XYZ file of C-alpha atoms in Angstrom:
206
model
C 14.223 -48.970 26.164
C 11.893 -50.999 24.132
C 9.726 -49.296 21.504
C 6.364 -50.146 20.014
C 4.404 -48.452 17.150
C 1.465 -48.445 14.921
C 2.219 -47.076 11.334
C -0.671 -45.725 9.398
C 0.445 -44.914 6.182
C 1.984 -48.334 4.867
C -0.584 -49.645 2.558
C -0.186 -53.035 3.945
C -1.383 -52.017 7.431
C -4.637 -50.460 8.641
C -5.049 -46.866 8.109
C -5.523 -44.182 10.663
C -9.184 -43.653 9.788
C -9.782 -47.368 10.079
C -8.009 -47.569 13.162
C -10.089 -44.990 14.648
C -13.292 -46.821 13.168
C -12.242 -50.370 14.634
C -11.389 -48.989 18.287
C -14.580 -46.941 18.071
C -16.731 -50.173 17.009
C -15.031 -52.508 19.293
C -15.577 -50.114 22.440
C -17.897 -50.818 25.066
C -18.624 -47.334 25.428
C -21.169 -44.559 23.812
C -18.951 -41.816 22.729
C -20.947 -38.331 22.061
C -18.048 -37.054 19.730
C -16.224 -38.701 17.015
C -14.501 -35.778 15.599
C -13.140 -33.854 18.648
C -10.865 -35.619 21.930
C -13.573 -33.719 23.997
C -16.425 -35.867 24.861
C -18.794 -37.672 27.036
C -18.772 -41.795 27.332
C -21.200 -43.552 28.611
C -21.301 -47.204 29.903
C -23.807 -49.249 32.430
C -25.200 -45.835 33.452
C -21.791 -44.552 34.380
C -20.675 -41.174 32.674
C -17.059 -39.924 32.079
C -15.460 -36.953 30.365
C -12.948 -36.671 28.212
C -10.793 -33.406 27.884
C -7.573 -32.102 26.147
C -5.815 -29.724 28.221
C -4.052 -26.795 26.222
C -2.692 -24.236 28.708
C -0.197 -24.876 31.334
C -1.857 -22.858 33.997
C -5.052 -25.548 33.628
C -5.793 -26.429 37.163
C -6.161 -30.141 36.651
C -2.414 -30.348 35.892
C -2.084 -30.555 39.817
C -4.171 -33.424 39.723
C -2.468 -35.172 36.837
C 0.877 -34.686 38.432
C -0.601 -36.369 41.526
C -1.874 -39.451 39.873
C 1.887 -39.590 37.956
C 3.465 -39.525 41.675
C 1.149 -42.005 42.924
C 1.447 -44.507 40.145
C 5.682 -43.885 39.709
C 6.832 -42.553 42.895
C 8.145 -38.683 43.001
C 11.568 -39.508 42.231
C 10.570 -41.042 38.770
C 8.485 -38.212 37.459
C 9.474 -34.568 36.462
C 7.936 -31.453 38.443
C 4.987 -30.112 38.101
C 6.440 -27.018 36.656
C 8.054 -29.054 34.111
C 4.732 -30.621 33.448
C 3.055 -27.251 33.001
C 5.819 -25.597 30.867
C 5.641 -28.522 28.530
C 2.104 -28.396 27.850
C 2.952 -24.263 26.846
C 5.806 -25.541 24.548
C 8.385 -24.230 27.186
C 11.736 -26.278 27.831
C 13.809 -26.549 31.054
C 16.101 -23.551 29.743
C 12.965 -21.346 29.111
C 13.154 -21.811 25.524
C 10.238 -22.433 23.102
C 9.761 -25.928 21.897
C 9.038 -26.871 18.606
C 6.995 -29.714 20.003
C 3.808 -28.903 22.122
C 3.188 -31.527 25.235
C -0.430 -32.860 24.889
C -2.382 -33.942 27.992
C -5.415 -35.958 27.859
C -7.551 -36.244 31.179
C -10.562 -38.664 31.592
C -13.025 -37.655 34.603
C -15.414 -39.565 36.387
C -19.076 -38.361 37.308
C -17.472 -36.590 40.560
C -14.905 -34.800 38.372
C -12.056 -37.072 39.617
C -9.304 -37.658 36.782
C -9.398 -41.635 36.307
C -7.043 -41.770 33.266
C -4.373 -39.506 31.830
C -2.605 -39.757 28.299
C 0.097 -37.529 27.248
C 2.737 -37.218 24.146
C 3.867 -34.957 21.920
C 3.475 -34.655 17.756
C 6.795 -34.876 16.399
C 7.409 -33.757 12.808
C 9.476 -36.660 10.753
C 12.406 -35.485 8.834
C 14.697 -37.107 6.265
C 18.655 -37.283 6.383
C 18.944 -33.857 5.249
C 16.685 -32.284 8.233
C 13.627 -31.525 5.644
C 10.347 -32.446 6.856
C 8.896 -35.381 4.891
C 5.197 -34.081 5.646
C 4.537 -36.896 7.939
C 4.422 -36.949 11.604
C 4.337 -39.162 14.651
C 2.565 -39.017 17.952
C 5.024 -39.936 20.834
C 3.061 -41.178 23.551
C 4.822 -40.386 26.742
C 2.248 -41.623 29.549
C -0.959 -43.552 29.438
C -1.524 -44.146 33.333
C -4.866 -45.214 35.018
C -5.736 -44.833 38.590
C -5.655 -48.075 40.772
C -9.034 -48.174 41.528
C -10.461 -47.880 37.615
C -7.896 -49.854 35.785
C -8.996 -52.715 33.584
C -12.110 -51.020 32.606
C -10.942 -49.463 29.196
C -10.537 -46.263 30.098
C -7.113 -45.946 28.504
C -8.313 -47.204 25.074
C -10.994 -44.551 25.203
C -8.028 -42.054 25.681
C -6.176 -43.028 22.884
C -9.121 -42.991 20.496
C -9.497 -39.500 21.706
C -5.609 -38.806 20.953
C -5.576 -40.371 17.846
C -8.599 -38.123 16.786
C -6.863 -35.013 18.151
C -3.659 -35.569 17.014
C -5.059 -36.482 13.410
C -6.991 -33.159 13.137
C -3.834 -31.085 13.901
C -1.364 -32.849 11.511
C -4.332 -32.301 8.782
C -4.404 -28.650 9.674
C -0.572 -28.401 9.377
C -1.142 -30.004 5.945
C 0.618 -33.264 7.179
C -0.280 -36.550 7.551
C -0.079 -38.452 11.201
C 2.223 -41.630 10.117
C 2.593 -43.212 13.446
C 1.763 -43.820 17.072
C 4.646 -45.050 18.922
C 6.028 -45.065 22.835
C 7.930 -46.853 25.153
C 6.784 -50.717 25.509
C 7.336 -52.120 28.774
C 6.691 -55.900 30.017
C 3.527 -54.393 31.621
C 2.265 -52.174 28.936
C 2.771 -54.152 25.778
C -0.271 -56.269 25.983
C -2.322 -53.061 26.258
C -0.579 -51.623 22.846
C -0.925 -55.044 21.297
C -4.451 -54.625 21.790
C -4.807 -51.347 20.072
C -2.927 -52.547 16.961
C 0.624 -51.478 18.136
C 3.656 -53.917 17.855
C 7.255 -54.013 18.945
C 9.513 -51.866 16.734
C 13.088 -52.611 15.925
C 15.602 -50.349 14.827
C 18.006 -51.298 12.288
C 21.743 -49.565 12.492
C 23.780 -48.905 9.443
C 26.884 -50.518 9.192
C 28.516 -47.027 8.300
């Protein structure tokens, strides 16, 4: 599996706030809120809403699951039960997880979900298992319905996710250091456009 990432804490790279500002400035959409993931978007008299899903019994998760199945095939995705438990921070063994799954949905004016972005905020630890005071947002899925692709919707979802995860990291007294996720042949071009680069892991000789 190939990984791509964007580092925000290295002085040689674009900072988190600068990244969000750039993405918003380059956007073709008018965004109603720049401090919350939940907002309305407008472009060419079309309106969309972005919402974060915070509970596993949310009815929209059934539509999220359908979009996953329509995109990847039922055999390639976890069940709806697993998805709902992950949003509640519960693993498949029924135990509470340290990481709570984040789900962001973008709906068109009819209420239909056109795009979904999911992932989790992970605590970065040193070799002794101690927190470094930094976190990474690991993106699991960034999916747009076939009839809504190439319109910049996934980019808007990413902006909302960055705003939200940066806020949550700050509330914990930590810094969002990276956004990262799987990089495929089809997704790499998109991630490059929002500032990600392919990452390589160097293994220790010991």
